[in-house]
Structure formats: structure tokens, C-alpha cells
mmCIF file of C-alpha atoms and ligand atoms in Angstrom:
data_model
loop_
_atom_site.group_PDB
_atom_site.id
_atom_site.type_symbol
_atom_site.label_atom_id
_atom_site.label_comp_id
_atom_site.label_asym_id
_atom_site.label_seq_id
_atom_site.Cartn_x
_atom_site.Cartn_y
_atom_site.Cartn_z
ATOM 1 C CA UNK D 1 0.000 0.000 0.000
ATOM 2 C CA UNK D 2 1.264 3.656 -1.022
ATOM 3 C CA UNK D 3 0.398 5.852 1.703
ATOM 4 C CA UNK D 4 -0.274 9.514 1.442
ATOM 5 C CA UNK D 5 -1.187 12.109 4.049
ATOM 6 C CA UNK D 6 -2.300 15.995 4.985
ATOM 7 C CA UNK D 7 0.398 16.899 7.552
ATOM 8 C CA UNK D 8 -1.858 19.854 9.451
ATOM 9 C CA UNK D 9 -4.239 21.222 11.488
ATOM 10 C CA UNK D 10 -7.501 19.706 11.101
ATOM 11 C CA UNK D 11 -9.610 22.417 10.033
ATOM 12 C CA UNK D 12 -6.860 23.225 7.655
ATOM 13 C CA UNK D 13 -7.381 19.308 5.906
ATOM 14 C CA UNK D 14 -11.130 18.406 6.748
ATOM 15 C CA UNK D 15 -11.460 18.160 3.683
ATOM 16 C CA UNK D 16 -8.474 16.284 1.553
ATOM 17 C CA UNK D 17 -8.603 12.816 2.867
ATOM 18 C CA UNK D 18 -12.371 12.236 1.079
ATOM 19 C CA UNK D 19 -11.335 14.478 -2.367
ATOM 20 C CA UNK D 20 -8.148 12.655 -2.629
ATOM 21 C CA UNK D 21 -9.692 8.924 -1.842
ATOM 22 C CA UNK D 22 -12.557 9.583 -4.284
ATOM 23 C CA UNK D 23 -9.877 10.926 -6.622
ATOM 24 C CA UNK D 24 -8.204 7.124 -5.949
ATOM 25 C CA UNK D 25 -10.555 5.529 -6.697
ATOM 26 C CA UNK D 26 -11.850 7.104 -9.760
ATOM 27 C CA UNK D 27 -8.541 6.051 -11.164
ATOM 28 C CA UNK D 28 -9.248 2.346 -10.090
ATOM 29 C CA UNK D 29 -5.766 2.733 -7.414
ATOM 30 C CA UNK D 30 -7.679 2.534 -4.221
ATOM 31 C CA UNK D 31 -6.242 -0.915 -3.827
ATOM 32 C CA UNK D 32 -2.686 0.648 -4.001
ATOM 33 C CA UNK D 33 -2.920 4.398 -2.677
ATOM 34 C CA UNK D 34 -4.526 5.556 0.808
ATOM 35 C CA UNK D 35 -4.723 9.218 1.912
ATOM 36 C CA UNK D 36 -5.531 9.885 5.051
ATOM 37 C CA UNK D 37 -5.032 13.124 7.601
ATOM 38 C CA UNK D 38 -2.245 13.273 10.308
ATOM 39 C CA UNK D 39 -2.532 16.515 12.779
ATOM 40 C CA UNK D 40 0.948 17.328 13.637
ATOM 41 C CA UNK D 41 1.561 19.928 16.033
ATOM 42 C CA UNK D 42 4.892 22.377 14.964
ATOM 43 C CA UNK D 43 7.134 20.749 17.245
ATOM 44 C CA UNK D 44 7.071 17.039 16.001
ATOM 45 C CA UNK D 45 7.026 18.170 12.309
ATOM 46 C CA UNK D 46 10.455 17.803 11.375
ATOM 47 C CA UNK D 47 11.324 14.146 13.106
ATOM 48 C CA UNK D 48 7.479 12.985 12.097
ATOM 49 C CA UNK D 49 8.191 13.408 8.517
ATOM 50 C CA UNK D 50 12.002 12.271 8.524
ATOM 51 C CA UNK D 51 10.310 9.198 10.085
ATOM 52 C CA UNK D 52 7.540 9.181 7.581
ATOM 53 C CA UNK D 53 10.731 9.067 4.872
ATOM 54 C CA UNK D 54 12.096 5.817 6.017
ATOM 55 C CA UNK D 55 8.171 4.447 6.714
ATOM 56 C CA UNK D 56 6.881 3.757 3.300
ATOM 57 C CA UNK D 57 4.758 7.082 3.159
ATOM 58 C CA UNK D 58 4.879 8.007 -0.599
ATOM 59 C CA UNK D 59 3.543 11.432 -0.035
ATOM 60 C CA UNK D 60 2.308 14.193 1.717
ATOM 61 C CA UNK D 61 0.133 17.226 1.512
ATOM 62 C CA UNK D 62 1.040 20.348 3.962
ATOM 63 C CA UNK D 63 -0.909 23.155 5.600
ATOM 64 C CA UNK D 64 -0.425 25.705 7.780
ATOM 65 C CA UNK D 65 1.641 26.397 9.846
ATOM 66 C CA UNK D 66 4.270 23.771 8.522
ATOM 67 C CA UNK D 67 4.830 24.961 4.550
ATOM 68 C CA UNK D 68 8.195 26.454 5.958
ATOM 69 C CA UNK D 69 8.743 24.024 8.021
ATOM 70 C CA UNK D 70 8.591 21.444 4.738
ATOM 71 C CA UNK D 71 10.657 23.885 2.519
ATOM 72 C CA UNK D 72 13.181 23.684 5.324
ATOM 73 C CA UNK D 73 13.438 19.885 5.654
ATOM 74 C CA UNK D 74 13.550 19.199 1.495
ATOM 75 C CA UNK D 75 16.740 17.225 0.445
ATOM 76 C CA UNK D 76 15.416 18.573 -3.099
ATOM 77 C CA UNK D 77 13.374 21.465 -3.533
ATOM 78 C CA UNK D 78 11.786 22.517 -7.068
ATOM 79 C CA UNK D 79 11.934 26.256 -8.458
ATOM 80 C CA UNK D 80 8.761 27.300 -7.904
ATOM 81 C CA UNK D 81 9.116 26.358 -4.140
ATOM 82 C CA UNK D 82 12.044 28.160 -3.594
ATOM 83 C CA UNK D 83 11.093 31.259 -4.991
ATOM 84 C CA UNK D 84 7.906 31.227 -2.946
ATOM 85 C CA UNK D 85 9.767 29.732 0.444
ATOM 86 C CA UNK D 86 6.740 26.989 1.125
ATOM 87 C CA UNK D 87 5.691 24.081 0.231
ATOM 88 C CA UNK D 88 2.773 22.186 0.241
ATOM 89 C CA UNK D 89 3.414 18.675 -1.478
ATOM 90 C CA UNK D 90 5.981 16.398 -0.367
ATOM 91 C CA UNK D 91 7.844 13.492 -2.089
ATOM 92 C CA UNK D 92 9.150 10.978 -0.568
ATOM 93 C CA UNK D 93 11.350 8.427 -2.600
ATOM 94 C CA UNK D 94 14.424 6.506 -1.611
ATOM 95 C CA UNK D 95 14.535 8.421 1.729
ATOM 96 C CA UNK D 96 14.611 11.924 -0.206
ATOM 97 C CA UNK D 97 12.111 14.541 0.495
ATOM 98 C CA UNK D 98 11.406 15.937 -2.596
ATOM 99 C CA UNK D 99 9.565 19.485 -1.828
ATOM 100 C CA UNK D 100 6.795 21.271 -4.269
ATOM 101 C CA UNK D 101 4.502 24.318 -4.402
ATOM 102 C CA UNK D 102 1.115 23.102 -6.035
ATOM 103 C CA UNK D 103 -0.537 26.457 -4.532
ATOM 104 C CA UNK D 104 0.411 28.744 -6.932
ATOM 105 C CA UNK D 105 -0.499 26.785 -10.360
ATOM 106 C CA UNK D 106 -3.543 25.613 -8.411
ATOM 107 C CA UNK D 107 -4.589 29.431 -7.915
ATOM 108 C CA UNK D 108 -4.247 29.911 -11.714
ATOM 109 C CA UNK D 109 -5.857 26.544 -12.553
ATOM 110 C CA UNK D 110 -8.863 28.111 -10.959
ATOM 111 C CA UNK D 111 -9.019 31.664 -12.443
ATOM 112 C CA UNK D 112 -11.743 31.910 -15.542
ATOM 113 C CA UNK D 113 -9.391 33.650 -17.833
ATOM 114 C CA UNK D 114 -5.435 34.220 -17.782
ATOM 115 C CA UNK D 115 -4.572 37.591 -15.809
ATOM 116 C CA UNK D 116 -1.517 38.368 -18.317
ATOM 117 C CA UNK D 117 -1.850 42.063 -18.587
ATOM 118 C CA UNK D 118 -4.865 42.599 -15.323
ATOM 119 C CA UNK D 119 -4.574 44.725 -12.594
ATOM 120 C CA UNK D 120 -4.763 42.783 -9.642
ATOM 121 C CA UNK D 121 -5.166 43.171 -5.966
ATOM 122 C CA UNK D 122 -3.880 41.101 -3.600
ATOM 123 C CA UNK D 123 -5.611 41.003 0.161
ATOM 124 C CA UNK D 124 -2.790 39.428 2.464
ATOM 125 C CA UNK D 125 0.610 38.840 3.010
ATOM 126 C CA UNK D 126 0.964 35.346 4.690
ATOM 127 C CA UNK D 127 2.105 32.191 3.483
ATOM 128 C CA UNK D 128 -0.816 32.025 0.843
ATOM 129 C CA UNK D 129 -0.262 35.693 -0.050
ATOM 130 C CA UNK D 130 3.444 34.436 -1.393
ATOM 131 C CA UNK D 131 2.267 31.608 -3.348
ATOM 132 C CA UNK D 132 -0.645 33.963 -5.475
ATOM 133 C CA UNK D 133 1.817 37.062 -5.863
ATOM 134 C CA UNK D 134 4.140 34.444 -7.393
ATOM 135 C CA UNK D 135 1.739 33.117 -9.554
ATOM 136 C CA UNK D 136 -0.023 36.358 -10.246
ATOM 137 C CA UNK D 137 3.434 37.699 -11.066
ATOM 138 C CA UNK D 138 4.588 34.844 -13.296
ATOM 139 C CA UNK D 139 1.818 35.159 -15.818
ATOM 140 C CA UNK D 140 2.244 38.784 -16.273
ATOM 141 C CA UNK D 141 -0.234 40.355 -14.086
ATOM 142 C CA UNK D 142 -0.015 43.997 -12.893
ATOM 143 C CA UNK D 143 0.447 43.183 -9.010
ATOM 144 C CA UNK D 144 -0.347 45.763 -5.701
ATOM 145 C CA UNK D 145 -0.594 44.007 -2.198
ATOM 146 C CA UNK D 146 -2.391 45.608 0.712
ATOM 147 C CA UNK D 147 -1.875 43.858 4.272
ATOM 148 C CA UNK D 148 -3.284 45.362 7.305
ATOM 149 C CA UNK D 149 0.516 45.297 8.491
ATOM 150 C CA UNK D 150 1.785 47.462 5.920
ATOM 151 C CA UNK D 151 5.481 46.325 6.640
ATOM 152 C CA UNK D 152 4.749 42.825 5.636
ATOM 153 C CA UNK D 153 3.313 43.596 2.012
ATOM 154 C CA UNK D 154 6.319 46.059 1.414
ATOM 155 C CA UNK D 155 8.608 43.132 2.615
ATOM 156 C CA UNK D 156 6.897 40.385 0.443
ATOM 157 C CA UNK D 157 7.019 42.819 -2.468
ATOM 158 C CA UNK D 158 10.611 43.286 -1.709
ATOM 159 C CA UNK D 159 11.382 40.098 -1.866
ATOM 160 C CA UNK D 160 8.613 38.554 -4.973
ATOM 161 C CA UNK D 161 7.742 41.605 -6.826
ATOM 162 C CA UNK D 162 4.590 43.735 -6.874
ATOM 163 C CA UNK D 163 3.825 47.061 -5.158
ATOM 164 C CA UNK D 164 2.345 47.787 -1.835
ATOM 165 C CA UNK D 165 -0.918 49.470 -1.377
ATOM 166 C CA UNK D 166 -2.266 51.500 1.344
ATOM 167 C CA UNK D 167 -5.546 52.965 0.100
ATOM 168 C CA UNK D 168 -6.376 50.506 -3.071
ATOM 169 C CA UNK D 169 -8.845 51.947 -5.558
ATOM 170 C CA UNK D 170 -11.117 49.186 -6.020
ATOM 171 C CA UNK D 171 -11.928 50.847 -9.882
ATOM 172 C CA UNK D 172 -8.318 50.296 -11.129
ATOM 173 C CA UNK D 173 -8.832 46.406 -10.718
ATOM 174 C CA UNK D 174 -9.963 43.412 -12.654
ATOM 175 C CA UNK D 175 -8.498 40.989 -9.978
ATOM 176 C CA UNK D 176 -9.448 40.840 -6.423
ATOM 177 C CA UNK D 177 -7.389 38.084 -4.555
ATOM 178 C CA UNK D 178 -8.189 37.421 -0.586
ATOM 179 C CA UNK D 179 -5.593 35.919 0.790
ATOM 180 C CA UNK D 180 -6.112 36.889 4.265
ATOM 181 C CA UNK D 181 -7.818 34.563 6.866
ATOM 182 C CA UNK D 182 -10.690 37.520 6.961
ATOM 183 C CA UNK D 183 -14.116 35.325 7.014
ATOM 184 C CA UNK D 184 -12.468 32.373 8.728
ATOM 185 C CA UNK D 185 -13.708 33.146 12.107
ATOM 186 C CA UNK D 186 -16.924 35.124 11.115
ATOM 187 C CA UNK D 187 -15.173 38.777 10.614
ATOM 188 C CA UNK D 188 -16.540 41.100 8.562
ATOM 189 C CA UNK D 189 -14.761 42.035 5.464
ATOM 190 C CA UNK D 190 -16.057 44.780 4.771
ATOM 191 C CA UNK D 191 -14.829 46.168 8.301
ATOM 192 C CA UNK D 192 -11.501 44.465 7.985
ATOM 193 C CA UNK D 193 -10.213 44.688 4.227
ATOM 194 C CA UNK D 194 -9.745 47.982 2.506
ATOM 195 C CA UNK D 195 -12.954 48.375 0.873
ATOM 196 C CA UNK D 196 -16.590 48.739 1.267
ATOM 197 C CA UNK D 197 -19.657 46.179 -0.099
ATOM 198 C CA UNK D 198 -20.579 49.516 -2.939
ATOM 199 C CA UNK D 199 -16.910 49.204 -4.424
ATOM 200 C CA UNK D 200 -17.548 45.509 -6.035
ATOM 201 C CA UNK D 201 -18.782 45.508 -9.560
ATOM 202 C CA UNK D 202 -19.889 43.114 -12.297
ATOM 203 C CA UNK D 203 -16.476 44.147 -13.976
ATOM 204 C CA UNK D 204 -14.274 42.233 -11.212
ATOM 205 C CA UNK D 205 -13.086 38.444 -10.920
ATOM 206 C CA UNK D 206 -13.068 37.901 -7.212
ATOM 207 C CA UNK D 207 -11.241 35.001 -5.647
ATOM 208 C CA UNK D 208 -11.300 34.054 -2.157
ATOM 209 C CA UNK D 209 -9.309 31.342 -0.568
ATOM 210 C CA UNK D 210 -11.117 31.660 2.593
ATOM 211 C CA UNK D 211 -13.882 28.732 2.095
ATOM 212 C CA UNK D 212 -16.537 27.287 4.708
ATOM 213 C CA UNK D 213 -19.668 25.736 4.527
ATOM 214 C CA UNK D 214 -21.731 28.334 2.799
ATOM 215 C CA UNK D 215 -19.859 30.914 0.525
ATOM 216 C CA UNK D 216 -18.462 33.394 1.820
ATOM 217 C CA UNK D 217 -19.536 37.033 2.388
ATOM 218 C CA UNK D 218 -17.073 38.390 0.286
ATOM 219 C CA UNK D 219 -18.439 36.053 -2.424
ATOM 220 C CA UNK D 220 -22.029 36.324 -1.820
ATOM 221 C CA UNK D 221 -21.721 40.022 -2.223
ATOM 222 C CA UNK D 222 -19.741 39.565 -5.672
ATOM 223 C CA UNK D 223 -22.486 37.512 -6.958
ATOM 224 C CA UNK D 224 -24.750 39.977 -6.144
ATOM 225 C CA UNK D 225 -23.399 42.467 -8.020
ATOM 226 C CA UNK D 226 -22.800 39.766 -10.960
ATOM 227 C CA UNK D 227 -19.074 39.657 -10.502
ATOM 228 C CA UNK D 228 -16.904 36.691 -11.771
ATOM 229 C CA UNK D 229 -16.109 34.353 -8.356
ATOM 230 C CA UNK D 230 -13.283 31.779 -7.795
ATOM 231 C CA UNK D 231 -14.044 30.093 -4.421
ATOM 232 C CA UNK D 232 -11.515 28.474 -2.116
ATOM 233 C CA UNK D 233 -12.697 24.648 -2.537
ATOM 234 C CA UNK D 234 -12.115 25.382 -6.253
ATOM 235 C CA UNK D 235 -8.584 25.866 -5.306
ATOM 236 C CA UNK D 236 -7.805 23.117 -2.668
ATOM 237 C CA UNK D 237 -9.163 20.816 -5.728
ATOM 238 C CA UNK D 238 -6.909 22.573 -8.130
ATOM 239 C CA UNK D 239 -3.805 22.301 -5.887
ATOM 240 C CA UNK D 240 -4.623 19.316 -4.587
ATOM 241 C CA UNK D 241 -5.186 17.718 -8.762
ATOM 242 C CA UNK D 242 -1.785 19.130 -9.025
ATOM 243 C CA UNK D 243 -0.143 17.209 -6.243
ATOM 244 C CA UNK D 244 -1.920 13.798 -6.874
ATOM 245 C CA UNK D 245 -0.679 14.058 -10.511
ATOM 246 C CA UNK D 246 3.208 14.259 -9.319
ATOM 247 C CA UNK D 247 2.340 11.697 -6.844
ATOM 248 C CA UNK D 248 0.769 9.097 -9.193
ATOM 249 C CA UNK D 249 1.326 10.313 -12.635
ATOM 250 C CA UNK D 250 -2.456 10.128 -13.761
ATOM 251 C CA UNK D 251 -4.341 12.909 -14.735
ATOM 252 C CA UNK D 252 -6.418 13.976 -11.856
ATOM 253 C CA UNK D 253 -10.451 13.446 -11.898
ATOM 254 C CA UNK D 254 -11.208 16.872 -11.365
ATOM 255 C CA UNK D 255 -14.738 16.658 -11.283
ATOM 256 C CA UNK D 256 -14.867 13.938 -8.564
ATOM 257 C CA UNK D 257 -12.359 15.677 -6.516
ATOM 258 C CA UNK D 258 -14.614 18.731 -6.750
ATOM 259 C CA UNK D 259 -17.737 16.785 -5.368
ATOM 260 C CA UNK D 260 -16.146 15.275 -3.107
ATOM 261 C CA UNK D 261 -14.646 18.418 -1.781
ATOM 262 C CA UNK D 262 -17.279 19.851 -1.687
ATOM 263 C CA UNK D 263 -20.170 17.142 -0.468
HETATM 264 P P1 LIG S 301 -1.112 33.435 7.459
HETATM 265 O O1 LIG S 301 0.268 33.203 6.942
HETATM 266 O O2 LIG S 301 -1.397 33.265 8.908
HETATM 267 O O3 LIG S 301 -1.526 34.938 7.012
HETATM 268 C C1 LIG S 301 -2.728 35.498 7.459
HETATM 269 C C2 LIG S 301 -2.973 36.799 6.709
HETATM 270 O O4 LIG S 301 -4.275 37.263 7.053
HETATM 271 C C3 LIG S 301 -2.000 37.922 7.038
HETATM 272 O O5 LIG S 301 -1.802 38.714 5.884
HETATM 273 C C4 LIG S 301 -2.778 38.706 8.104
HETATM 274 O O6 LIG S 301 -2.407 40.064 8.216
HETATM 275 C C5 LIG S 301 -4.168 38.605 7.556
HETATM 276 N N1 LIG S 301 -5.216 38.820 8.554
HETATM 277 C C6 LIG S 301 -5.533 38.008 9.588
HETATM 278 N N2 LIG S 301 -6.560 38.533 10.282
HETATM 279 C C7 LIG S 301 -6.881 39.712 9.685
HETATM 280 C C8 LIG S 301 -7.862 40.714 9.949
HETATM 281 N N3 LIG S 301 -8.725 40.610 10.970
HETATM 282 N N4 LIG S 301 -7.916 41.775 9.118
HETATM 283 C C9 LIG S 301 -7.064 41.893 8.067
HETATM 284 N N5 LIG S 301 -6.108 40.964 7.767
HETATM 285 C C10 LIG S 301 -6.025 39.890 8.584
HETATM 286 O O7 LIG S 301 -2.167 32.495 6.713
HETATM 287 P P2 LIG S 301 -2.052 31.913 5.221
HETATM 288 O O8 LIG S 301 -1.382 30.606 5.242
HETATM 289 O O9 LIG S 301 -1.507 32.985 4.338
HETATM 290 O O10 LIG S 301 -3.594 31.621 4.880
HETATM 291 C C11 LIG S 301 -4.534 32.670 4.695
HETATM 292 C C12 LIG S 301 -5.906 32.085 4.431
HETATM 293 O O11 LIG S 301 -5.934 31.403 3.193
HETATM 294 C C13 LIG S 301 -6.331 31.047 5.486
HETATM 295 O O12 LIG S 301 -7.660 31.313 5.874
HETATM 296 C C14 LIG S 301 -6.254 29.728 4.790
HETATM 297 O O13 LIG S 301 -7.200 28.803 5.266
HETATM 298 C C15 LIG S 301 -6.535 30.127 3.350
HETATM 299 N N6 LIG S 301 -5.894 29.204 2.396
HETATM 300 C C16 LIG S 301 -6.711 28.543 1.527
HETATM 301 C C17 LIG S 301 -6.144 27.688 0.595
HETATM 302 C C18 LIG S 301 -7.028 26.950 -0.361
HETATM 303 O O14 LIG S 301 -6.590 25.978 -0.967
HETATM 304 N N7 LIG S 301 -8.269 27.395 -0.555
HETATM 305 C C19 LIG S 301 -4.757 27.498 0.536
HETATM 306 C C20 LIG S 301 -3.965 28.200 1.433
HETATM 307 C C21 LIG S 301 -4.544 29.046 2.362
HETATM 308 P P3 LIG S 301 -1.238 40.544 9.224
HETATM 309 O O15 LIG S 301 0.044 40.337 8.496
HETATM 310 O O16 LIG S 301 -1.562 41.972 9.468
HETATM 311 O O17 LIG S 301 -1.366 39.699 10.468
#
């Protein structure tokens, strides 16, 4: 038996044992492959997964607050992981870890249309902040960041590109990215991002990686005003296809991930 894992918190994960199982099995290697969830508090990280290594686990998803701890670990570390210092896919293979950053081409996986040559707007400046500036960046997008601790987005933009925003004009975007954990725990966005419920329009493509059981306010108000929405589920399936394709070399079954996810 293969064995892969989410090494996280458990609300970080509820959700990737049943998408990636269903995923399995779609591809007739549920005899072979198992995915299951392992919470892992920060502390036992590093000698858990140099144990996993030498234990037959093939693979590993990881959430917060361990994608630098995973980056950290790697023996091998691809490009795109580097440049955005996490990772959220381990390898394991021989006793290597092999580190990878499916969170950025998940992100544009998701998005209806390219962003070469948009305006976006990044919410955030955390770990996921890094991986959608990266990605935003990569494919030619016009990047500003706004963090309500202005030093952070001037420091990621420092160090991945982009400008820092104070006051962001919601009219000079196509692209609004949250990337915050606003809507998480209930708080209002509109009282704790830069802009009010009246600056949305039908002209915007808003994306927010916050996801729950019911969309999210942020998205529910976008609809309203007939804007173009990319939930977070969307992109745990996209970044989680990504990672079960380097893991098993089949195309993912995108479609049963997504139910699954989202059942
Ligand atoms: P993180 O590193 O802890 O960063 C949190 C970010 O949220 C920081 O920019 C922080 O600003 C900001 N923030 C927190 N509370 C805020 C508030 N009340 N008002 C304004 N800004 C606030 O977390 P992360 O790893 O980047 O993750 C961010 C969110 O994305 C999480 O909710 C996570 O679940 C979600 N996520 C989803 C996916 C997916 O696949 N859908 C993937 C990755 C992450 P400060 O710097 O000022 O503290």
C-alpha cells in the first residue's frame, strides 16, 4: 500500500482525505494508494516526517503552519518552491524529500481567464499571499498588495515583486485576490479589508481562498453584483489535482475531486 497524508491542522485538511480517496478511486488505485489526515503539532514536524521518509509514506500534503517548516526539511526542492519559500506537497522516494509548491499553479488553474496584462489586488501577506503574488506575477499580471501590516506587504514585495498598497482603488482592478484569513472566524470584510460592499462591480473576478460551509460574504456580495467568483474549494481541488498528478502520474479526476470536496 502507497500511503499519502495531509500533515496539518484539522480544520486546515477536513477536507483532503475524502477528495483525494474519491480521486483514488476514480482512477481504479484505491487498492494501491490511501490518503488519510495526520494533525501534527509544529514541534514534532520535522522528526514525524524524517520518520515518515524511512516508513513507506509516498507522499504528503502540507498546511499551515508547517509549509516552511517542509521547505526547510527538502533534500530537493523545485523552483517554484524556492522562490515562494513553502511548500505544500511532499515526495518521498528513496529516503529523499522531494519538496513542491502546487498552490500557486492551483490558484491559476482556478481563475476563468489568464490575468496576463490585469490589474490585480492582492488582500494578504501570509504564506498564501506568497504563493498567489508568485503566480499572479509569473503570468504577467499587474500586481499591488495591501496587508493590514503594511510592513509585511512592502517586505513580500521586496522580496517577490509587486507594489504595496495603502488605500487601493477598487476601480483600477480586474483581480481581487483574498488571501487573508478575513471570514475564517466570522469577521466582517467589509470592516476588515480595505474596501466597502458599494466598491464591487460586475467588472471584477473575485477570488477568495477563505472557504466554509456556505460561501463566503465576500463572495455572496460579488455575486450579487454579478461579478466573476473563484471560491476556495475550487482551489484546494486545483492544488490538490496538481499534487496527486506528481504523486501518481495520472491525470487527476477533477470533477470527482470537486464533489467530493465539496459534499
Ligand atoms: P497566514 O500566513 O497566517 O496569514 C494570514 C494573513 O491574514 C495575514 O496577511 C494577516 O495580516 C491577515 N489577517 C488576519 N486577520 C486579519 C484581519 N482581521 N484583518 C485583516 N487581515 C487579517 O495564513 P495563510 O497561510 O496565508 O492563509 C490565509 C488564508 O488562506 C487562510 O484562511 C487559509 O485557510 C486560506 N488558504 C486557503 C487555501 C485553499 O486551498 N483554498 C490554501 C492556502 C490558504 P497581518 O500580516 O496583518 O497579520
Amino acid at each position: 500500500m502507497k500511503r499519502l497524508a495531509v500533515l496539518g491542522h484539522p480544520v486546515a485538511h477536513s477536507r483532503s482525505p475524502a477528495m483525494h480517496n474519491a480521486a483514488l478511486a476514480e482512477l481504479g488505485l484505491a487498492r494501491e494508494w490511501a490518503y488519510e489526515a495526520i494533525d501534527l503539532a509544529p514541534d514534532e514536524f520535522e522528526p514525524r516526517v524524517r520518520a515518515m521518509a524511512t516508513e513507506g509514506l509516498a507522499g504528503a500534503n502540507v498546511t499551515v503552519p508547517h509549509k516552511g517548516a517542509a521547505l526547510a526539511l527538502a533534500d530537493a526542492l523545485s523552483e517554484t518552491a524556492r522562490e515562494i519559500g513553502a511548500a505544500n506537497t511532499l515526495s518521498f522516494e528513496a529516503g529523499e524529500i522531494r519538496a513542491e509548491n502546487t498552490d500557486a499553479q492551483g490558484l491559476l488553474d482556478a481563475l476563468p481567464e489568464s490575468p496576463a496584462g490585469q490589474r490585480a489586488l492582492v488582500l494578504g501577506a501570509g504564506g498564501a499571499a506568497r504563493a498567489v503574488v508568485w503566480a499572479l506575477l509569473r503570468e504577467g499580471a499587474d500586481v499591488e498588495v495591501w496587508n493590514r501590516t503594511a510592513s509585511r506587504a512592502e517586505t513580500l514585495c521586496a522580496e517577490l515583486g509587486g507594489k504595496s498598497v495603502e488605500a487601493p482603488d477598487l476601480r483600477t482592478y480586474r483581480l481581487l485576490v483574498n488571501s487573508t484569513s478575513v471570514g475564517l472566524h466570522g469577521e466582517d470584510p467589509f470592516v476588515e479589508l480595505p474596501f466597502q460592499a458599494s466598491h464591487l462591480e460586475d467588472r471584477h473576478t473575485m477570488v477568495d481562498l477563505v472557504y466554509g460551509d456556505s460561501p463566503s460574504q465576500l463572495l455572496t456580495i460579488a455575486a450579487h453584483v454579478g461579478a466573476r467568483r473563484v471560491d476556495g474549494i475550487e482551489i484546494l481541488v486545483r492544488q490538490g489535482a496538481r499534487s496527486l498528478e506528481i504523486w501518481t502520474g495520472h491525470s487527476a479526476p477533477l470533477d470527482v475531486m470537486r464533489a467530493a470536496a465539496r459534499s
